[in-house]
Tab-separated table of N, CA, C and O in Angstrom:
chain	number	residue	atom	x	y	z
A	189	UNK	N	-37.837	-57.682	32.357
A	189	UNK	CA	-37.229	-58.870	31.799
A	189	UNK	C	-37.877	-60.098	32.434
A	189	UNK	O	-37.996	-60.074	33.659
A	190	UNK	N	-38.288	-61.112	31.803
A	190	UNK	CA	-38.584	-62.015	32.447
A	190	UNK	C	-37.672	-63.089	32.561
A	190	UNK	O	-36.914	-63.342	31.625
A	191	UNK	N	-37.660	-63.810	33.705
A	191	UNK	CA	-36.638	-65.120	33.769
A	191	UNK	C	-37.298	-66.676	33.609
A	191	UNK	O	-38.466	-67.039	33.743
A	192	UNK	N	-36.663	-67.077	33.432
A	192	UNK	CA	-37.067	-68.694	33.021
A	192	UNK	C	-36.593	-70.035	33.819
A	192	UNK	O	-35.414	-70.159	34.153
A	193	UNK	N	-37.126	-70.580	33.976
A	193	UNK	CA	-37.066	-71.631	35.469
A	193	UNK	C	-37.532	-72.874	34.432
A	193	UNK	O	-38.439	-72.622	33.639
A	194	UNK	N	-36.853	-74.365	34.429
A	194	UNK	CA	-36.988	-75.270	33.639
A	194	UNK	C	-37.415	-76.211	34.812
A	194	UNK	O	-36.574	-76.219	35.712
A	195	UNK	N	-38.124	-76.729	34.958
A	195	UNK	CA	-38.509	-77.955	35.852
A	195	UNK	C	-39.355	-79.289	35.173
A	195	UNK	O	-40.335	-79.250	34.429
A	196	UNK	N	-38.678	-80.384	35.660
A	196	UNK	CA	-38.965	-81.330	35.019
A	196	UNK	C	-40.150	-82.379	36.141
A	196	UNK	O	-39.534	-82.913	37.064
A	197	UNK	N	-41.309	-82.608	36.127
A	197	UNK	CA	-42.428	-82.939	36.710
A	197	UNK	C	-41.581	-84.832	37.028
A	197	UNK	O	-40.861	-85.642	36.444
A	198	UNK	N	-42.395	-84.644	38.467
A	198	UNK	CA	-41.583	-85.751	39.152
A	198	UNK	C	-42.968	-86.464	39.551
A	198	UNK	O	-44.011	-85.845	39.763
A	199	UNK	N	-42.829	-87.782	39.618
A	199	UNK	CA	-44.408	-88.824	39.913
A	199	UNK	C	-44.914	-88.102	40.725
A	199	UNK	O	-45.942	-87.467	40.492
A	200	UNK	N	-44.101	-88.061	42.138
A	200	UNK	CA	-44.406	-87.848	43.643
A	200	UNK	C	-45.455	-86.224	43.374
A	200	UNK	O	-46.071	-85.784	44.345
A	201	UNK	N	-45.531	-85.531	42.092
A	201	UNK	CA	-46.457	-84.657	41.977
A	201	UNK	C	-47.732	-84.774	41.708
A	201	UNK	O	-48.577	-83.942	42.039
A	202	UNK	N	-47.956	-85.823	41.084
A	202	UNK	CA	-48.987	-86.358	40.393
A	202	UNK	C	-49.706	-86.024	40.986
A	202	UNK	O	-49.481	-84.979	41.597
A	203	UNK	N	-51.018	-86.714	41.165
A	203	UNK	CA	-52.069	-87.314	41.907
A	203	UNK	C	-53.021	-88.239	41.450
A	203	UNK	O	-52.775	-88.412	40.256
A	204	UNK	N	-53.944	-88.895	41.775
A	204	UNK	CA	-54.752	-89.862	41.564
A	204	UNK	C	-55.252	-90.010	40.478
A	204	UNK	O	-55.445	-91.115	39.971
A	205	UNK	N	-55.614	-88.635	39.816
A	205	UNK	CA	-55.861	-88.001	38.521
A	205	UNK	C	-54.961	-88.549	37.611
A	205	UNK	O	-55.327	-88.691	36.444
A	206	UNK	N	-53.595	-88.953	38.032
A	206	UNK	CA	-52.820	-88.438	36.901
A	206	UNK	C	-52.005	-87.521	36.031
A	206	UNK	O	-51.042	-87.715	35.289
A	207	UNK	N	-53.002	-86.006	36.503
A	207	UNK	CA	-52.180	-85.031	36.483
A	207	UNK	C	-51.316	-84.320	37.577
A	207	UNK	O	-51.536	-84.616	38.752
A	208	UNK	N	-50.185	-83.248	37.224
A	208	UNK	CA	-50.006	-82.519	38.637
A	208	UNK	C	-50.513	-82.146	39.343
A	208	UNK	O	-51.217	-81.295	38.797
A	209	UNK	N	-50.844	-82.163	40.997
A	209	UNK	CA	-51.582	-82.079	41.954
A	209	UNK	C	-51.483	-80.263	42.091
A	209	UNK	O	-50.476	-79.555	42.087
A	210	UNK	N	-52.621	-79.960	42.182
A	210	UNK	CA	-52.725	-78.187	42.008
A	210	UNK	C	-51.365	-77.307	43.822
A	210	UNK	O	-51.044	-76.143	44.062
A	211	UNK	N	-51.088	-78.415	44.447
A	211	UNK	CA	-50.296	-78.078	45.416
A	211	UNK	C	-48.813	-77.871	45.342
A	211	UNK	O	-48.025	-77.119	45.914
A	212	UNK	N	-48.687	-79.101	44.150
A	212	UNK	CA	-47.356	-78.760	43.383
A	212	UNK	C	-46.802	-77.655	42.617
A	212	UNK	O	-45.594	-77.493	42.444
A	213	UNK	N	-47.786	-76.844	42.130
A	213	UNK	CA	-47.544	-75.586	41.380
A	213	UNK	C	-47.090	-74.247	42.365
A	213	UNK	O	-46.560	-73.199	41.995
A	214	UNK	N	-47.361	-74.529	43.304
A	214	UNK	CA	-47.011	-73.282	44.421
A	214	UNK	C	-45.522	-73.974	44.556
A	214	UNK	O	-44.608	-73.178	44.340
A	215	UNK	N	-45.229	-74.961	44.790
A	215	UNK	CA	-43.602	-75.061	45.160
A	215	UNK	C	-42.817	-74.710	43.379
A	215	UNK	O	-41.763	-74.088	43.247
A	216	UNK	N	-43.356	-75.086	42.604
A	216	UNK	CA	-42.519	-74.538	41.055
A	216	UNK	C	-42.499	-73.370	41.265
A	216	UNK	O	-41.355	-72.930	41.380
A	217	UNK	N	-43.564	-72.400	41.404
A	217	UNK	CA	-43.366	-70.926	41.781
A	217	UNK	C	-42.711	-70.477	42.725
A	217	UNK	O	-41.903	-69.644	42.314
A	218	UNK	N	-42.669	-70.626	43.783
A	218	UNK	CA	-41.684	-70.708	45.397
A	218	UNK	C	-39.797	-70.815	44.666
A	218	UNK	O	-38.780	-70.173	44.930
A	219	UNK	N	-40.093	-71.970	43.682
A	219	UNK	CA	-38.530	-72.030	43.198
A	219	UNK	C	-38.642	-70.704	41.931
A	219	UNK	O	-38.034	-69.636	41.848
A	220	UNK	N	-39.260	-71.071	41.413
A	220	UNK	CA	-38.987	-69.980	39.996
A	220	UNK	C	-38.824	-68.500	41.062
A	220	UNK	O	-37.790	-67.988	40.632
A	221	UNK	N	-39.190	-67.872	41.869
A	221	UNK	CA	-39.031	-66.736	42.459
A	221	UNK	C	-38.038	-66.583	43.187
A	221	UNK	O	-37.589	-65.537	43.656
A	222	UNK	N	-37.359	-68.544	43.387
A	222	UNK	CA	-35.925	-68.194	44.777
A	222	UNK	C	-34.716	-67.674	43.246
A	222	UNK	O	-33.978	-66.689	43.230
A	223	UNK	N	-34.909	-68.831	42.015
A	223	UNK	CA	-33.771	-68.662	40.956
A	223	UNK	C	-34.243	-67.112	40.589
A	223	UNK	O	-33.188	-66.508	40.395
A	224	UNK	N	-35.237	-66.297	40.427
A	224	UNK	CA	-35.517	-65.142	40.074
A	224	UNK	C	-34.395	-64.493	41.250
A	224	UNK	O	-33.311	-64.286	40.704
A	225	UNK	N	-34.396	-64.211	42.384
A	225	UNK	CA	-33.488	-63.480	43.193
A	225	UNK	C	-31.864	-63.657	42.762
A	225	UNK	O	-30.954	-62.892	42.443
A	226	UNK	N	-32.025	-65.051	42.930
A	226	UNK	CA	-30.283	-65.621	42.907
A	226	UNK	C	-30.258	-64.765	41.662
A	226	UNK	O	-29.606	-63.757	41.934
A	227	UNK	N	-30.574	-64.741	40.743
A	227	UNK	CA	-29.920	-63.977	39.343
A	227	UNK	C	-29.944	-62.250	39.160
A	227	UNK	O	-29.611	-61.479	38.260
A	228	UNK	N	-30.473	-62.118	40.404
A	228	UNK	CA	-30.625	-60.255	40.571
A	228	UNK	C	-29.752	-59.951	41.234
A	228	UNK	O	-29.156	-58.881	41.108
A	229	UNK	N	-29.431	-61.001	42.255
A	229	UNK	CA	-29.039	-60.371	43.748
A	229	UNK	C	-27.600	-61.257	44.196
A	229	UNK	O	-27.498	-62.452	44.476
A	230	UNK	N	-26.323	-59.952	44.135
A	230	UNK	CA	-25.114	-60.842	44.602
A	230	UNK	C	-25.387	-61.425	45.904
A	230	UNK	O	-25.122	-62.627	45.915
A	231	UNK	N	-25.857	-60.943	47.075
A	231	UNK	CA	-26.096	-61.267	48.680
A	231	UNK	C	-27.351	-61.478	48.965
A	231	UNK	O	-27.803	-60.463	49.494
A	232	UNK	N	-28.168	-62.336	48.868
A	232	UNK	CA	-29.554	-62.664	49.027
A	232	UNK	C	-29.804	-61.897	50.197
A	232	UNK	O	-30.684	-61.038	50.249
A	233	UNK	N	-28.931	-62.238	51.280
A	233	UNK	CA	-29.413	-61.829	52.355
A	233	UNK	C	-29.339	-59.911	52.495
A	233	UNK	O	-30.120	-59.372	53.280
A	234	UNK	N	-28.760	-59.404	52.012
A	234	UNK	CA	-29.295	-58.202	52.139
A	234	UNK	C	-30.256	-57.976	51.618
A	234	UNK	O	-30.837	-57.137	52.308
A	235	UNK	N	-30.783	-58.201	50.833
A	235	UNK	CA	-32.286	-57.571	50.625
A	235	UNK	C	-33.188	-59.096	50.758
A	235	UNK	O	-34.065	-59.349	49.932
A	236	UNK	N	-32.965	-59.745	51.523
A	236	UNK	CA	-33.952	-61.274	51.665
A	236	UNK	C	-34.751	-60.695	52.972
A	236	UNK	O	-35.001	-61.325	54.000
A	237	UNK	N	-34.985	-59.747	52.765
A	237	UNK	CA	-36.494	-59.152	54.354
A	237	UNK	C	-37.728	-59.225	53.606
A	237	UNK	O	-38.166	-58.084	53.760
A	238	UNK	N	-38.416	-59.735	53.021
A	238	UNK	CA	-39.487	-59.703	52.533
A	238	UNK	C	-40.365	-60.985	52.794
A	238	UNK	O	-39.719	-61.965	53.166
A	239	UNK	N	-41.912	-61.167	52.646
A	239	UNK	CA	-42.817	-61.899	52.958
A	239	UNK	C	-43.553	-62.344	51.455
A	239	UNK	O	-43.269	-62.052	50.293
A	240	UNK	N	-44.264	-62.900	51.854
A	240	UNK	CA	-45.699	-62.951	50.918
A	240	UNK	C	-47.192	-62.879	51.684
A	240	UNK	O	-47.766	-63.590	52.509
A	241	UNK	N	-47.485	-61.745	51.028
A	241	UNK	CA	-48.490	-61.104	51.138
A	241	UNK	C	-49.935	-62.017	50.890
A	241	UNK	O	-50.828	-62.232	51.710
A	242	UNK	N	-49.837	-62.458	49.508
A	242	UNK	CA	-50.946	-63.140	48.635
A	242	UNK	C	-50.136	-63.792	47.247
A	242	UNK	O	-49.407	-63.355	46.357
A	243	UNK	N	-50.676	-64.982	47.602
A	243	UNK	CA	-50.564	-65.306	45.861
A	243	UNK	C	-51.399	-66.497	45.720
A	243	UNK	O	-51.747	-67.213	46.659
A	244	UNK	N	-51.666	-66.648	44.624
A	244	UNK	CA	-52.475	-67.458	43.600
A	244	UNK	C	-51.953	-68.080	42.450
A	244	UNK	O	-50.818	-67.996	41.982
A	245	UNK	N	-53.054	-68.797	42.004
A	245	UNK	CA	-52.902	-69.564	40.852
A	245	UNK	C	-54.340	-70.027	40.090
A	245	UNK	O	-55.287	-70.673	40.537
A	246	UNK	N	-54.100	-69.396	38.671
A	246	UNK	CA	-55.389	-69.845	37.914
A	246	UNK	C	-54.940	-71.033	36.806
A	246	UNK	O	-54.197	-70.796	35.854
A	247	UNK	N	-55.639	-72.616	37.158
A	247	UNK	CA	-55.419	-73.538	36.592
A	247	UNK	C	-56.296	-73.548	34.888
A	247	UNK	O	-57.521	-73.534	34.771
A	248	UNK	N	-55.240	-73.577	33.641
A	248	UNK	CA	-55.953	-73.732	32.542
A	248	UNK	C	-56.215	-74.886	31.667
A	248	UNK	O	-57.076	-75.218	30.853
A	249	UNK	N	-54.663	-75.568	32.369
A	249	UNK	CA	-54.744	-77.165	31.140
A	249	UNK	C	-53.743	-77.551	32.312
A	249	UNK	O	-53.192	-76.875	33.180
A	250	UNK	N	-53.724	-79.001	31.972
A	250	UNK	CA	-53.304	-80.209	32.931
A	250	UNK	C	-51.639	-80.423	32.516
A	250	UNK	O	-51.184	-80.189	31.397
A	251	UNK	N	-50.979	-80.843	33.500
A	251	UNK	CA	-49.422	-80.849	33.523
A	251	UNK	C	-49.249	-82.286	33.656
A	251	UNK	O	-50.271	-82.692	34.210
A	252	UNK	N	-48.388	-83.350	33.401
A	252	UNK	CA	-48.415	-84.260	33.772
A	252	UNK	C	-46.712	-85.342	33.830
A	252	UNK	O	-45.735	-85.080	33.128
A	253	UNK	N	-46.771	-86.301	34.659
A	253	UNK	CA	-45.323	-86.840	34.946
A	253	UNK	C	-44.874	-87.142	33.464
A	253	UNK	O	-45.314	-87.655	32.435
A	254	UNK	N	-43.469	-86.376	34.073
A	254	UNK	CA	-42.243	-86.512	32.727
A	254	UNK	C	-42.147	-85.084	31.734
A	254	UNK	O	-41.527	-85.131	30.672
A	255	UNK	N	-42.746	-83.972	32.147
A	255	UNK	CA	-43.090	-83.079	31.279
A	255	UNK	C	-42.360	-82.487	31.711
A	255	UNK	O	-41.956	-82.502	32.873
A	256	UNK	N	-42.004	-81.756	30.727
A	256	UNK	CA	-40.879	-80.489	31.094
A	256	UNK	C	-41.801	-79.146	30.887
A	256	UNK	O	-42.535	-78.848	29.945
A	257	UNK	N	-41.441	-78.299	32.349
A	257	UNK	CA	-41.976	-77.061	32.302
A	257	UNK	C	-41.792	-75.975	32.399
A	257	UNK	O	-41.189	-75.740	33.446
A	258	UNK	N	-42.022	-75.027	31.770
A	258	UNK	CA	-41.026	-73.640	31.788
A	258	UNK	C	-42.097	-72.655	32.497
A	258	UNK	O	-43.240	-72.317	32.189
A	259	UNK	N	-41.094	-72.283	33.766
A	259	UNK	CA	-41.694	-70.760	34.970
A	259	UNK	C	-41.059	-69.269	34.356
A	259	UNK	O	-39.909	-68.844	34.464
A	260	UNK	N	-42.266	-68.632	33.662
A	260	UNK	CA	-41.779	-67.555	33.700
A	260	UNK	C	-41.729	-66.620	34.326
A	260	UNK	O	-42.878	-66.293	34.623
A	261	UNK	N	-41.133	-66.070	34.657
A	261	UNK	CA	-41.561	-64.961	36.294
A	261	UNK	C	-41.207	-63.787	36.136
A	261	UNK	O	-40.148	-63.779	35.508
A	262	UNK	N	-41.600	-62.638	36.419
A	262	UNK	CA	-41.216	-60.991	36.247
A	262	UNK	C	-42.121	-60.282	37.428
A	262	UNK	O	-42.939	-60.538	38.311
A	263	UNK	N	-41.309	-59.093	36.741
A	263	UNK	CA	-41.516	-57.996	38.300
A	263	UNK	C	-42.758	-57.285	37.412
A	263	UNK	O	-42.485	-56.712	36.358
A	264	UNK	N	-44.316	-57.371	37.973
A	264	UNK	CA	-45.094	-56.869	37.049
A	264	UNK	C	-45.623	-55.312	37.953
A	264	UNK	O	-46.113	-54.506	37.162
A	265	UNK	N	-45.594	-54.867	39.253
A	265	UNK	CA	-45.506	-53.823	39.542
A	265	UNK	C	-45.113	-53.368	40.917
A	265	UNK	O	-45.357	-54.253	41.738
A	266	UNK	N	-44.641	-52.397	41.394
A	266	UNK	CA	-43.332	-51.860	42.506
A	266	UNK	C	-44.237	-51.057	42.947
A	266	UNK	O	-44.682	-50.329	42.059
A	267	UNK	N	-44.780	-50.870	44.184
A	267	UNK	CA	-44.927	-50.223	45.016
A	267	UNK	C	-44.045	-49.561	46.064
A	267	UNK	O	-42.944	-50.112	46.062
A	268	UNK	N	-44.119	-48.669	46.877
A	268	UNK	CA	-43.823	-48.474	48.029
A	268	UNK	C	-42.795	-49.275	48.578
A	268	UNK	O	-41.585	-49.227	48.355
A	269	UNK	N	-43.773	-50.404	49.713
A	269	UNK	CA	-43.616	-51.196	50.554
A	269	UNK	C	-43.673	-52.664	49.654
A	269	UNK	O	-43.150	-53.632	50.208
A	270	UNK	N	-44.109	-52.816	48.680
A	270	UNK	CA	-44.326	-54.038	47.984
A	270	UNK	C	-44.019	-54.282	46.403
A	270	UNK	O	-43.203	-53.618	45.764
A	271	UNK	N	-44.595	-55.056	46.019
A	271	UNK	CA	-43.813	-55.469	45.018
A	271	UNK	C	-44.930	-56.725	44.083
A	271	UNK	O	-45.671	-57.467	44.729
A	272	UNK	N	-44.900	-56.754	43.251
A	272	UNK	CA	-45.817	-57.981	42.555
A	272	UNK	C	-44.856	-58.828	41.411
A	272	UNK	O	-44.169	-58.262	40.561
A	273	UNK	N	-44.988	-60.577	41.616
A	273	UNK	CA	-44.943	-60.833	40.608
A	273	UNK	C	-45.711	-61.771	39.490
A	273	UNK	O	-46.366	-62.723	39.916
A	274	UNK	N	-45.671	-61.615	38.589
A	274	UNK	CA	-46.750	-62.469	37.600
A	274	UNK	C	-45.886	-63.405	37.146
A	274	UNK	O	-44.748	-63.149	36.751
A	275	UNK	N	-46.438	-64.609	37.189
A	275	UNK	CA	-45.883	-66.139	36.487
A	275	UNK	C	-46.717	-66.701	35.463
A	275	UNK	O	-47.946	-66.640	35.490
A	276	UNK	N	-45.923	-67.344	34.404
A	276	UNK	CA	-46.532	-68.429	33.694
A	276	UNK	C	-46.181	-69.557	33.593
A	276	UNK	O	-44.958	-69.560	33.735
A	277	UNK	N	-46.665	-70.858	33.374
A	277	UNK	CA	-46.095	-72.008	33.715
A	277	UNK	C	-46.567	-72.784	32.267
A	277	UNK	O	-47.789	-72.836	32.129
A	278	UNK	N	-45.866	-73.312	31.317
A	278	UNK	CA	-45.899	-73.756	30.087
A	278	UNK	C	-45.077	-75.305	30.132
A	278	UNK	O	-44.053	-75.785	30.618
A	279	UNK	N	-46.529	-75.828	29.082
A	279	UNK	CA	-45.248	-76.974	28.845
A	279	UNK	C	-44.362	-76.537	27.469
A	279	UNK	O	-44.795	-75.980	26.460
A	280	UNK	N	-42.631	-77.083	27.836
A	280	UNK	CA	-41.832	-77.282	27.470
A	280	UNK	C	-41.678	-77.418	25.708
A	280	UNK	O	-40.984	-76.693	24.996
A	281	UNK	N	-42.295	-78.236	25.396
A	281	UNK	CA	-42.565	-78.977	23.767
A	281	UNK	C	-43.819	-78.192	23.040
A	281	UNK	O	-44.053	-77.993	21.848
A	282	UNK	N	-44.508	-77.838	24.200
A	282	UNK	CA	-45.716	-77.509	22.919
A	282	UNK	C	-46.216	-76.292	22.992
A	282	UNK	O	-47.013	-75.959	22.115
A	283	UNK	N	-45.817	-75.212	24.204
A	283	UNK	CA	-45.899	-74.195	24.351
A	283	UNK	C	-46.918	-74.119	25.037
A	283	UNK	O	-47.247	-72.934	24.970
A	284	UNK	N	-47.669	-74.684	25.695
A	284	UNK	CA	-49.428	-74.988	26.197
A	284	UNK	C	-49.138	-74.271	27.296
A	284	UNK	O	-47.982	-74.274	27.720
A	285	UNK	N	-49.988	-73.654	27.835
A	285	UNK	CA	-50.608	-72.522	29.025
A	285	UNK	C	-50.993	-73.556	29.933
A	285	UNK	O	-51.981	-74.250	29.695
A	286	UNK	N	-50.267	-73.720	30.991
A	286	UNK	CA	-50.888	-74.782	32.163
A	286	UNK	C	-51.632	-73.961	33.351
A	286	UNK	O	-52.654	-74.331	33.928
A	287	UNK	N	-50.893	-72.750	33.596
A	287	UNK	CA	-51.197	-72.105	34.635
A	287	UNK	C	-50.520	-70.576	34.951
A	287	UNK	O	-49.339	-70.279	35.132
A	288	UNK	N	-51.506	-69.888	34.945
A	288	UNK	CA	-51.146	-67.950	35.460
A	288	UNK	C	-50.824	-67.651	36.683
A	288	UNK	O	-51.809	-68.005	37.331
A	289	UNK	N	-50.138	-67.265	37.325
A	289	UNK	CA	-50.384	-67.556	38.513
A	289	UNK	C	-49.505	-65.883	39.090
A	289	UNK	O	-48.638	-65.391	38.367
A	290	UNK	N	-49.860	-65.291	40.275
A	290	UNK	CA	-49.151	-64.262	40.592
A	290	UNK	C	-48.695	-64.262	42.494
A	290	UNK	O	-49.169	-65.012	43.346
A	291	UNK	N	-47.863	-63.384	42.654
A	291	UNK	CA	-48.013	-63.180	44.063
A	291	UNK	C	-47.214	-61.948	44.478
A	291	UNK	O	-46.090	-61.594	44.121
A	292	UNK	N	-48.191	-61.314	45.433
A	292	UNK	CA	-47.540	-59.952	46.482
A	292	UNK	C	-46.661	-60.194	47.649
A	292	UNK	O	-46.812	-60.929	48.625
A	293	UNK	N	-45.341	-59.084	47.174
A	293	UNK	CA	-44.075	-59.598	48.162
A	293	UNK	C	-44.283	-57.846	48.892
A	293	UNK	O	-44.446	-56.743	48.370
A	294	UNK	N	-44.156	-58.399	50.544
A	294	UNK	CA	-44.078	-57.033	50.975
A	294	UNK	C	-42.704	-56.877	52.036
A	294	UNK	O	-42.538	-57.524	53.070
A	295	UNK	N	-41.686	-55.723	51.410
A	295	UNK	CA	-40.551	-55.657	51.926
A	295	UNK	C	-40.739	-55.789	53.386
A	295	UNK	O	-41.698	-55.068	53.663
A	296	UNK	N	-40.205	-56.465	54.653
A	296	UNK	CA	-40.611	-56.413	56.073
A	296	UNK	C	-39.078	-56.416	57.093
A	296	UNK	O	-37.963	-56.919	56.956
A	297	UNK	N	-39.527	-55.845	57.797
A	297	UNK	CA	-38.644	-55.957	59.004
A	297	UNK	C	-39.184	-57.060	60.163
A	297	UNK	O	-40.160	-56.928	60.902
A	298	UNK	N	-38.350	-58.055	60.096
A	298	UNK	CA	-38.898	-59.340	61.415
A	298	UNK	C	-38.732	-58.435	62.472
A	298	UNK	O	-39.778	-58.193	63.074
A	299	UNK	N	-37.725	-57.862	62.878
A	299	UNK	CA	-37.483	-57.276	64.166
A	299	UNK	C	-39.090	-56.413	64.686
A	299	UNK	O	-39.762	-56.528	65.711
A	300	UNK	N	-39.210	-55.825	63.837
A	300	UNK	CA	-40.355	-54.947	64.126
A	300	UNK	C	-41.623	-55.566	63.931
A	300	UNK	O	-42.512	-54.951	64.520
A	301	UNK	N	-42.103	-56.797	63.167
A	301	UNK	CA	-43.005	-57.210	62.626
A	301	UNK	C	-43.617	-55.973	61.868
A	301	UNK	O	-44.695	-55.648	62.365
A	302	UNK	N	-43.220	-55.177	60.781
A	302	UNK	CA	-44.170	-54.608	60.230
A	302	UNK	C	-43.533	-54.152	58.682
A	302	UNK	O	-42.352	-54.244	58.347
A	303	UNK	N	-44.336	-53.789	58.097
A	303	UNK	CA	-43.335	-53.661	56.381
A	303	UNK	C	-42.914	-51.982	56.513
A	303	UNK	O	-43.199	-50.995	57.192
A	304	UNK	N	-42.070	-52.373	55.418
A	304	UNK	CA	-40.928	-51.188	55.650
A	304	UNK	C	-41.249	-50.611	53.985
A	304	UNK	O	-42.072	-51.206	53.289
A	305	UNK	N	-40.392	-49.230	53.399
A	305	UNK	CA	-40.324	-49.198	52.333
A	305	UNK	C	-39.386	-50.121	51.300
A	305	UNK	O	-38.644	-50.803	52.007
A	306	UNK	N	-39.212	-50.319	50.250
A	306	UNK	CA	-38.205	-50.257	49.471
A	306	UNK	C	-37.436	-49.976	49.604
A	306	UNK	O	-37.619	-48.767	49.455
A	307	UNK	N	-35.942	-50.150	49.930
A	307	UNK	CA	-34.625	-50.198	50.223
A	307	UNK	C	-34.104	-49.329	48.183
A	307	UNK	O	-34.024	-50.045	47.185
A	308	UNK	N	-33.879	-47.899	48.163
A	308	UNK	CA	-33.457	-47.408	46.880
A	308	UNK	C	-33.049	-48.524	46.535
A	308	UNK	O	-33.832	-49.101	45.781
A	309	UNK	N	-31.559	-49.416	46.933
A	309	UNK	CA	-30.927	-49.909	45.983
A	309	UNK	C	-31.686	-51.002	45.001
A	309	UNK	O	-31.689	-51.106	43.774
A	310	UNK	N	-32.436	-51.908	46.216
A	310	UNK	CA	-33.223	-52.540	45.917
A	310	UNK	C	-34.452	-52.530	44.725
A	310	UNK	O	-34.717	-53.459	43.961
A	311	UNK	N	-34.990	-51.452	44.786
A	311	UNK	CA	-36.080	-50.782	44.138
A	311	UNK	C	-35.640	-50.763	43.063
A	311	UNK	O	-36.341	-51.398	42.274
A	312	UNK	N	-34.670	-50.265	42.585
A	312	UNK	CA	-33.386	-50.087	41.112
A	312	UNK	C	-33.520	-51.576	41.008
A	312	UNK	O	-34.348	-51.959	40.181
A	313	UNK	N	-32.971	-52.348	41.578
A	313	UNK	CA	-32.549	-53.721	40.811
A	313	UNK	C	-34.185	-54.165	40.523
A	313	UNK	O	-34.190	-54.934	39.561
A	314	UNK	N	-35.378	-53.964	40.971
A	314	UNK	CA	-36.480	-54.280	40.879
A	314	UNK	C	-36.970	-53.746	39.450
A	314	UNK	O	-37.328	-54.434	38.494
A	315	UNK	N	-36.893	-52.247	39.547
A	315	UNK	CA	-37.396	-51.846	38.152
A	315	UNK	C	-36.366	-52.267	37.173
A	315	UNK	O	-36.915	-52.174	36.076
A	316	UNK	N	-35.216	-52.659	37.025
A	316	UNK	CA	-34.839	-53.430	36.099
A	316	UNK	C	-35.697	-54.287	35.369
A	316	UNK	O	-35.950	-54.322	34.165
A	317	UNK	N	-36.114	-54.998	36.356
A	317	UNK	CA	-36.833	-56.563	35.711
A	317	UNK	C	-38.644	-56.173	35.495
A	317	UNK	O	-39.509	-56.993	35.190
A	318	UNK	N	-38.783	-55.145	35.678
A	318	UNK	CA	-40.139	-54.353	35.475
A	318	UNK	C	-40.568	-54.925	34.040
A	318	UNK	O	-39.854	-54.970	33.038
A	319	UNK	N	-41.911	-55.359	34.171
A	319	UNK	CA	-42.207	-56.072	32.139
A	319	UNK	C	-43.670	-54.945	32.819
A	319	UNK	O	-44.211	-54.946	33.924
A	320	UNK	N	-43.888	-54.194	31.728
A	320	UNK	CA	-45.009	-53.705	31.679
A	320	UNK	C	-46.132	-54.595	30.781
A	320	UNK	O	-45.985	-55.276	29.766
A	321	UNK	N	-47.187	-54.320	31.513
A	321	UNK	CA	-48.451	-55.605	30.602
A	321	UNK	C	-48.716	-54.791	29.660
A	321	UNK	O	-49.499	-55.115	28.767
């Protein structure tokens, strides 16, 4: 299933350009992945042990102040110890492809510094939201 994150582009994103500054797109994703949990998960904090591994972003067309933008986010594959998700970032009105963007979450224990498996329950609420490509 994928979820949907509405964000509305604020000046302070801009940049000199004019368009959104490519630094701003990691915090839309950072949020589209916190509202992705809140809507899975009654207690964040029980299953909130996880990191980021890697993530990215491939820029296609320009975003700009006042635009409304829609984060789509899903669980695109479950490992083990980890977990992936794939995003898209669209404008609002016209449907335009701004940016692809993905990132690797690896379940961890702070205490131990080291990653752990998948917690069953967890793993279940994960393949729920599983979108196969």
């Amino acid at each position: 299933m994928k979820h949907e994150t509405v964000t509305n582009v604020r000046f302070c994103e801009t940049d000199a350009a004019g368009h959104v500054n490519n630094t701003s797109y990691f915090i839309y994703l950072e949020e589209a992945r916190g509202k992705f949990f809140q809507s899975i998960l009654k207690d964040y904090q029980t299953f909130g042990r996880f990191i980021i591994a890697s993530t990215h972003c491939d820029f296609v067309s320009q975003a700009y102040y006042n635009q409304e933008l829609v984060i789509s986010t899903w669980i695109s594959k479950i490992g083990n110890k980890s977990f992936q998700f794939k995003h898209e970032i669209r404008v609002k009105d016209s449907d335009t492809l701004i940016a692809a963007a993905g990132a690797a979450i690896v379940y961890f224990n702070y205490n131990e510094q080291t990653s752990e498996p998948i917690p069953a329950e967890f793993r279940k609420l994960l393949e729920g939201q599983l979108v196969a490509s």
